Amino acid sequence: MTMPALQADAAARPPRIGLLDMARGIALIAMASYHFTWDMEFMGYLAPGTAETGWLKIYARAIATTFLFIVGISLALSSTPTIRWPSFWKRFGMIAAAAAVISIATRVAMPDTWIYFGILHCIALLTLIGVVFVRLPLAFTLLVTIALLAAWILDNFGTPGLLRSSFFDPRYFAWIGLAETPQRSNDYVPLFPWATPFFVGLSIALITVRTRLPHRLAAIGTGFWWPARLGRHSLAFYVIHQPVLIAIAYGLSLVVPPPQPDPVETYLGECNSACVKQQGEALCRSFCQCTLDRLQAQSLLTPLQAGKIDLQNDERVQTIAGECSAEAQ
């Protein structure tokens, strides 16, 4: 590319928007606060299931939605007027490598709930998908965005489960997000429904780059706001923050040990936490209370929590689960 062409390309690029960096930085802080709640639950300071139910569940979903929305905006801005492939592949490689490290580390540390497709895996795949859409006509991207929004509304407010099938339950289909019963994970962010905020952000950015709005937003100074500086190093923060937070929680447990958990609260918390990933909270409360009562009546709760009963193969537990599921429906 000649010097005049390089200068023209640079002039056509949208400027860096400090407000976007600041929004990303605030989302990182929110994410760290949520993860510390999860760490405190993991160390026994909070009841099991606290971080995955109630308002904290909504908080976590809002954070993930914000991140993916910003990723969509950022991809569109960085690909205007042309895709800078060396920078694109470098960024993609860093995200994919970080996702792989998280999968390996959690597979070793938490084999039952390891992260096989978390938010970094989702961002990496959406980055590859999104870079195709920035080269397609805007109308096509808008149609896909509308279709995703319609599917999300249908799944949440229309006929829940209509789009899902047991065919997608195996882990090798986990990235799609249409499983009826996905396998447990400490961070599960599949394409559906999480491609929706990404495509909304991508579409909005592709529309606004046709105007002077990015330049007007860039003129708003945010350099003195430290979240904006943090937002420029989001991947490094994401990879580093959780080991630091879990180390703090562990150190606290050595100084002030957490109270011994109540077995009933522990069971209800763990049961609700696993259940709400597939069902509504009201149904899960009914189901978990029913199974608790029957396990206690048959003196099965203590051996179950001690690991002396195989949940998947014990006929007594399977019968209780089936009967309580039917009653809760």
Short mmCIF file of C-alpha atoms in Angstrom, two decimals:
data_model
loop_
_atom_site.label_atom_id
_atom_site.label_comp_id
_atom_site.label_asym_id
_atom_site.label_seq_id
_atom_site.Cartn_x
_atom_site.Cartn_y
_atom_site.Cartn_z
CA MET A 1 0.00 0.00 0.00
CA THR A 2 1.40 3.40 -1.00
CA MET A 3 1.89 6.27 1.43
CA PRO A 4 -1.16 8.25 0.16
CA ALA A 5 -3.27 5.10 0.43
CA LEU A 6 -2.05 4.52 3.99
CA GLN A 7 -2.87 8.10 4.91
CA ALA A 8 -6.35 7.79 3.36
CA ASP A 9 -6.95 4.54 5.25
CA ALA A 10 -5.88 6.11 8.54
CA ALA A 11 -8.12 9.12 7.96
CA ALA A 12 -11.10 6.88 7.29
CA ARG A 13 -10.67 4.86 10.47
CA PRO A 14 -13.06 5.69 13.31
CA PRO A 15 -11.17 7.30 16.20
CA ARG A 16 -10.66 5.49 19.48
CA ILE A 17 -13.69 6.16 21.66
CA GLY A 18 -12.81 6.74 25.29
CA LEU A 19 -16.41 6.23 26.39
CA LEU A 20 -16.28 2.71 24.96
CA ASP A 21 -13.06 2.00 26.87
CA MET A 22 -14.68 3.34 30.03
CA ALA A 23 -17.78 1.15 29.55
CA ARG A 24 -15.52 -1.86 29.08
CA GLY A 25 -13.56 -0.95 32.21
CA ILE A 26 -16.73 -0.60 34.30
CA ALA A 27 -17.90 -3.99 33.00
CA LEU A 28 -14.56 -5.50 34.06
CA ILE A 29 -14.97 -4.11 37.58
CA ALA A 30 -18.52 -5.48 37.75
CA MET A 31 -17.28 -8.86 36.53
CA ALA A 32 -14.58 -8.95 39.21
CA SER A 33 -17.14 -8.14 41.91
CA TYR A 34 -19.35 -11.00 40.72
CA HIS A 35 -16.46 -13.44 40.54
CA PHE A 36 -15.40 -12.53 44.07
CA THR A 37 -18.93 -13.43 45.21
CA TRP A 38 -18.48 -16.79 43.49
CA ASP A 39 -15.08 -17.20 45.21
CA MET A 40 -16.58 -16.46 48.62
CA GLU A 41 -19.28 -19.06 47.95
CA PHE A 42 -16.63 -21.56 46.83
CA MET A 43 -14.69 -21.03 50.06
CA GLY A 44 -17.84 -21.54 52.15
CA TYR A 45 -18.63 -17.98 53.26
CA LEU A 46 -21.88 -17.88 51.28
CA ALA A 47 -24.59 -20.51 50.91
CA PRO A 48 -24.21 -22.85 47.91
CA GLY A 49 -25.96 -21.50 44.82
CA THR A 50 -25.85 -17.87 45.99
CA ALA A 51 -23.91 -16.66 42.94
CA GLU A 52 -26.15 -18.49 40.46
CA THR A 53 -29.63 -17.56 41.67
CA GLY A 54 -31.69 -14.44 42.38
CA TRP A 55 -30.38 -10.99 41.59
CA LEU A 56 -26.79 -12.22 41.28
CA LYS A 57 -27.85 -14.42 38.37
CA ILE A 58 -29.36 -11.33 36.69
CA TYR A 59 -26.21 -9.34 37.51
CA ALA A 60 -23.99 -11.98 35.88
CA ARG A 61 -26.12 -12.08 32.73
CA ALA A 62 -26.13 -8.28 32.49
CA ILE A 63 -22.32 -8.24 32.68
CA ALA A 64 -21.96 -10.91 29.97
CA THR A 65 -24.48 -9.07 27.77
CA THR A 66 -22.54 -5.82 28.14
CA PHE A 67 -19.23 -7.47 27.26
CA LEU A 68 -20.56 -9.13 24.12
CA PHE A 69 -22.36 -5.96 23.04
CA ILE A 70 -19.07 -4.03 23.34
CA VAL A 71 -17.17 -6.78 21.48
CA GLY A 72 -19.58 -6.40 18.56
CA ILE A 73 -19.12 -2.62 18.50
CA SER A 74 -15.34 -2.89 18.76
CA LEU A 75 -15.08 -5.41 15.92
CA ALA A 76 -17.07 -3.16 13.57
CA LEU A 77 -15.00 -0.08 14.48
CA SER A 78 -11.66 -1.88 14.14
CA SER A 79 -12.69 -3.29 10.74
CA THR A 80 -13.54 0.10 9.23
CA PRO A 81 -12.76 1.00 6.47
CA THR A 82 -10.87 -2.30 5.96
CA ILE A 83 -9.95 -5.24 8.14
CA ARG A 84 -6.39 -4.96 9.41
CA TRP A 85 -5.62 -8.67 9.26
CA PRO A 86 -2.33 -8.76 11.24
CA SER A 87 -3.98 -6.99 14.19
CA PHE A 88 -7.11 -9.10 13.83
CA TRP A 89 -5.27 -12.44 13.94
CA LYS A 90 -3.04 -11.30 16.78
CA ARG A 91 -6.06 -10.34 18.87
CA PHE A 92 -7.93 -13.51 17.97
CA GLY A 93 -4.90 -15.66 18.82
CA MET A 94 -4.59 -14.06 22.25
CA ILE A 95 -8.28 -14.62 23.03
CA ALA A 96 -8.23 -18.23 21.79
CA ALA A 97 -5.05 -18.98 23.75
CA ALA A 98 -6.52 -17.49 26.94
CA ALA A 99 -9.69 -19.57 26.46
CA ALA A 100 -7.60 -22.72 26.04
CA VAL A 101 -5.59 -21.96 29.20
CA ILE A 102 -8.80 -21.47 31.20
CA SER A 103 -10.22 -24.77 29.91
CA ILE A 104 -7.04 -26.67 30.80
CA ALA A 105 -6.69 -25.06 34.23
CA THR A 106 -10.31 -25.65 35.22
CA ARG A 107 -10.26 -29.21 33.82
CA VAL A 108 -7.43 -29.95 36.26
CA ALA A 109 -8.78 -27.97 39.23
CA MET A 110 -12.55 -28.62 38.85
CA PRO A 111 -13.07 -31.63 36.55
CA ASP A 112 -16.82 -31.88 37.27
CA THR A 113 -17.61 -28.27 36.31
CA TRP A 114 -14.69 -27.27 34.09
CA ILE A 115 -15.13 -24.43 31.61
CA TYR A 116 -15.46 -26.05 28.19
CA PHE A 117 -17.18 -23.09 26.48
CA GLY A 118 -17.08 -19.91 28.55
CA ILE A 119 -17.22 -16.26 27.58
CA LEU A 120 -13.71 -16.15 26.06
CA HIS A 121 -14.51 -19.19 23.90
CA CYS A 122 -17.72 -17.44 22.81
CA ILE A 123 -15.89 -14.17 22.03
CA ALA A 124 -13.28 -16.04 19.98
CA LEU A 125 -15.91 -17.82 17.87
CA LEU A 126 -18.07 -14.71 17.46
CA THR A 127 -14.99 -12.80 16.34
CA LEU A 128 -14.52 -15.27 13.48
CA ILE A 129 -18.21 -15.12 12.60
CA GLY A 130 -18.41 -11.34 12.95
CA VAL A 131 -15.47 -10.65 10.66
CA VAL A 132 -17.45 -12.35 7.88
CA PHE A 133 -20.50 -10.18 8.53
CA VAL A 134 -18.59 -6.89 8.43
CA ARG A 135 -17.77 -7.74 4.81
CA LEU A 136 -21.38 -8.56 3.91
CA PRO A 137 -24.13 -6.05 3.06
CA LEU A 138 -25.48 -4.29 6.15
CA ALA A 139 -29.03 -5.46 5.36
CA PHE A 140 -27.98 -9.10 5.78
CA THR A 141 -26.42 -8.39 9.18
CA LEU A 142 -29.56 -6.56 10.29
CA LEU A 143 -31.75 -9.51 9.24
CA VAL A 144 -29.63 -11.93 11.28
CA THR A 145 -29.77 -9.56 14.26
CA ILE A 146 -33.57 -9.35 14.06
CA ALA A 147 -33.83 -13.15 13.76
CA LEU A 148 -31.65 -13.64 16.85
CA LEU A 149 -33.73 -11.13 18.83
CA ALA A 150 -36.94 -12.90 17.76
CA ALA A 151 -35.51 -16.28 18.78
CA TRP A 152 -34.44 -14.86 22.16
CA ILE A 153 -37.92 -13.41 22.78
CA LEU A 154 -39.55 -16.70 21.77
CA ASP A 155 -37.25 -18.73 24.03
CA ASN A 156 -37.80 -16.47 27.05
CA PHE A 157 -41.36 -15.19 26.70
CA GLY A 158 -43.04 -17.33 24.07
CA THR A 159 -42.57 -21.09 24.22
CA PRO A 160 -39.53 -21.87 26.40
CA GLY A 161 -37.67 -24.93 25.17
CA LEU A 162 -39.25 -24.89 21.71
CA LEU A 163 -35.89 -24.23 20.06
CA ARG A 164 -34.03 -26.78 22.18
CA SER A 165 -33.48 -30.49 21.65
CA SER A 166 -31.74 -33.37 23.43
CA PHE A 167 -29.88 -33.87 20.13
CA PHE A 168 -27.64 -30.97 21.17
CA ASP A 169 -26.95 -32.28 24.70
CA PRO A 170 -23.50 -33.83 23.95
CA ARG A 171 -20.61 -31.58 24.87
CA TYR A 172 -19.35 -31.38 21.26
CA PHE A 173 -22.54 -29.45 20.42
CA ALA A 174 -22.31 -27.28 23.54
CA TRP A 175 -21.07 -24.24 21.62
CA ILE A 176 -24.42 -23.98 19.78
CA GLY A 177 -26.54 -23.48 22.91
CA LEU A 178 -29.67 -25.43 21.95
CA ALA A 179 -29.25 -28.32 24.41
CA GLU A 180 -32.17 -29.32 26.62
CA THR A 181 -29.79 -30.33 29.43
CA PRO A 182 -26.32 -28.88 28.96
CA GLN A 183 -23.51 -30.43 30.96
CA ARG A 184 -22.50 -28.46 34.04
CA SER A 185 -19.83 -25.79 33.83
CA ASN A 186 -18.71 -22.88 35.99
CA ASP A 187 -18.97 -20.57 32.96
CA TYR A 188 -21.20 -21.57 30.05
CA VAL A 189 -21.74 -18.95 27.32
CA PRO A 190 -22.90 -20.64 24.07
CA LEU A 191 -23.75 -18.91 20.80
CA PHE A 192 -27.46 -18.98 21.57
CA PRO A 193 -28.56 -16.72 23.10
CA TRP A 194 -25.26 -14.88 23.57
CA ALA A 195 -24.70 -14.06 19.90
CA THR A 196 -27.68 -11.72 20.23
CA PRO A 197 -25.99 -8.83 22.13
CA PHE A 198 -22.89 -9.26 19.95
CA PHE A 199 -24.91 -8.84 16.74
CA VAL A 200 -26.86 -5.92 18.21
CA GLY A 201 -23.59 -4.15 18.98
CA LEU A 202 -22.17 -5.06 15.56
CA SER A 203 -25.26 -3.75 13.75
CA ILE A 204 -25.40 -0.49 15.70
CA ALA A 205 -21.71 0.17 15.07
CA LEU A 206 -21.97 -0.62 11.34
CA ILE A 207 -24.80 1.91 11.11
CA THR A 208 -23.06 4.63 13.13
CA VAL A 209 -19.75 4.42 11.20
CA ARG A 210 -21.74 5.77 8.26
CA THR A 211 -22.28 8.96 10.30
CA ARG A 212 -20.03 11.33 12.28
CA LEU A 213 -21.24 9.91 15.61
CA PRO A 214 -17.99 8.00 16.41
CA HIS A 215 -16.00 11.22 15.99
CA ARG A 216 -18.40 13.16 18.21
CA LEU A 217 -18.20 10.45 20.89
CA ALA A 218 -14.41 10.36 20.64
CA ALA A 219 -14.32 14.10 21.35
CA ILE A 220 -15.70 13.45 24.84
CA GLY A 221 -12.61 13.26 27.03
CA THR A 222 -12.29 10.29 29.38
CA GLY A 223 -8.52 10.07 29.75
CA PHE A 224 -8.63 10.99 33.44
CA TRP A 225 -11.06 8.16 34.22
CA TRP A 226 -9.08 5.12 35.34
CA PRO A 227 -11.79 2.66 34.17
CA ALA A 228 -11.09 3.86 30.61
CA ARG A 229 -7.43 2.94 31.02
CA LEU A 230 -8.41 -0.41 32.49
CA GLY A 231 -10.73 -1.01 29.54
CA ARG A 232 -7.80 -0.85 27.14
CA HIS A 233 -6.28 -3.95 28.75
CA SER A 234 -9.40 -6.08 29.17
CA LEU A 235 -7.92 -9.46 28.18
CA ALA A 236 -4.98 -9.18 30.57
CA PHE A 237 -7.32 -8.16 33.38
CA TYR A 238 -9.68 -11.04 32.63
CA VAL A 239 -6.92 -13.64 32.75
CA ILE A 240 -5.22 -12.27 35.88
CA HIS A 241 -8.07 -11.14 38.12
CA GLN A 242 -9.60 -14.50 39.09
CA PRO A 243 -6.38 -16.15 40.36
CA VAL A 244 -5.78 -13.01 42.44
CA LEU A 245 -9.32 -13.00 43.86
CA ILE A 246 -9.36 -16.71 44.68
CA ALA A 247 -5.99 -16.27 46.41
CA ILE A 248 -7.47 -13.46 48.53
CA ALA A 249 -10.51 -15.60 49.41
CA TYR A 250 -8.26 -18.54 50.30
CA GLY A 251 -6.00 -16.34 52.43
CA LEU A 252 -9.07 -15.03 54.25
CA SER A 253 -10.20 -18.59 54.95
CA LEU A 254 -6.90 -19.28 56.71
CA VAL A 255 -7.33 -16.25 58.96
CA VAL A 256 -11.09 -16.39 59.51
CA PRO A 257 -12.34 -19.90 58.64
CA PRO A 258 -15.86 -20.03 57.16
CA PRO A 259 -18.67 -21.49 59.30
CA GLN A 260 -19.56 -25.15 58.89
CA PRO A 261 -22.33 -25.41 56.29
CA ASP A 262 -25.79 -26.63 57.21
CA PRO A 263 -26.42 -29.88 55.25
CA VAL A 264 -30.00 -28.90 54.40
CA GLU A 265 -28.99 -25.44 53.11
CA THR A 266 -26.08 -27.00 51.23
CA TYR A 267 -28.34 -29.49 49.47
CA LEU A 268 -30.98 -26.90 48.57
CA GLY A 269 -28.35 -24.46 47.33
CA GLU A 270 -26.58 -27.03 45.15
CA CYS A 271 -29.87 -28.46 43.87
CA ASN A 272 -31.25 -25.04 42.94
CA SER A 273 -27.97 -23.98 41.36
CA ALA A 274 -27.95 -27.01 39.06
CA CYS A 275 -31.68 -26.88 38.36
CA VAL A 276 -32.09 -23.21 37.39
CA LYS A 277 -29.73 -23.64 34.46
CA GLN A 278 -32.48 -25.62 32.74
CA GLN A 279 -35.70 -24.59 34.54
CA GLY A 280 -37.36 -21.61 36.19
CA GLU A 281 -36.54 -20.73 39.80
CA ALA A 282 -40.09 -21.32 41.12
CA LEU A 283 -40.20 -24.84 39.66
CA CYS A 284 -36.71 -25.57 40.99
CA ARG A 285 -37.58 -24.50 44.52
CA SER A 286 -40.54 -26.88 44.50
CA PHE A 287 -38.51 -29.73 43.00
CA CYS A 288 -35.56 -29.33 45.37
CA GLN A 289 -37.73 -29.10 48.49
CA CYS A 290 -39.62 -32.22 47.40
CA THR A 291 -36.44 -34.24 46.83
CA LEU A 292 -34.99 -33.01 50.13
CA ASP A 293 -38.05 -34.15 52.08
CA ARG A 294 -38.00 -37.60 50.47
CA LEU A 295 -34.26 -38.06 50.83
CA GLN A 296 -34.53 -37.23 54.53
CA ALA A 297 -37.54 -39.54 54.96
CA GLN A 298 -35.52 -42.42 53.49
CA SER A 299 -32.30 -41.48 55.37
CA LEU A 300 -30.49 -40.91 52.09
CA LEU A 301 -29.38 -37.27 52.47
CA THR A 302 -26.29 -37.91 54.61
CA PRO A 303 -24.85 -40.76 52.50
CA LEU A 304 -25.66 -38.77 49.35
CA GLN A 305 -23.67 -35.75 50.55
CA ALA A 306 -20.86 -38.04 51.68
CA GLY A 307 -20.52 -39.37 48.14
CA LYS A 308 -21.64 -42.89 49.05
CA ILE A 309 -24.54 -42.85 46.57
CA ASP A 310 -24.17 -42.74 42.79
CA LEU A 311 -26.64 -40.09 41.66
CA GLN A 312 -26.77 -41.35 38.10
CA ASN A 313 -27.38 -45.03 38.84
CA ASP A 314 -29.08 -45.31 42.23
CA GLU A 315 -32.68 -46.38 41.59
CA ARG A 316 -33.97 -44.84 44.82
CA VAL A 317 -32.61 -41.39 43.93
CA GLN A 318 -33.83 -41.69 40.33
CA THR A 319 -37.33 -42.60 41.55
CA ILE A 320 -37.43 -39.62 43.92
CA ALA A 321 -36.22 -37.27 41.17
CA GLY A 322 -38.83 -38.57 38.74
CA GLU A 323 -41.71 -38.28 41.19
CA CYS A 324 -40.72 -34.79 42.35
CA SER A 325 -40.21 -33.61 38.79
CA ALA A 326 -43.72 -34.73 37.90
CA GLU A 327 -45.18 -32.96 40.97
CA ALA A 328 -43.30 -29.73 40.28
CA GLN A 329 -44.52 -29.43 36.68
#
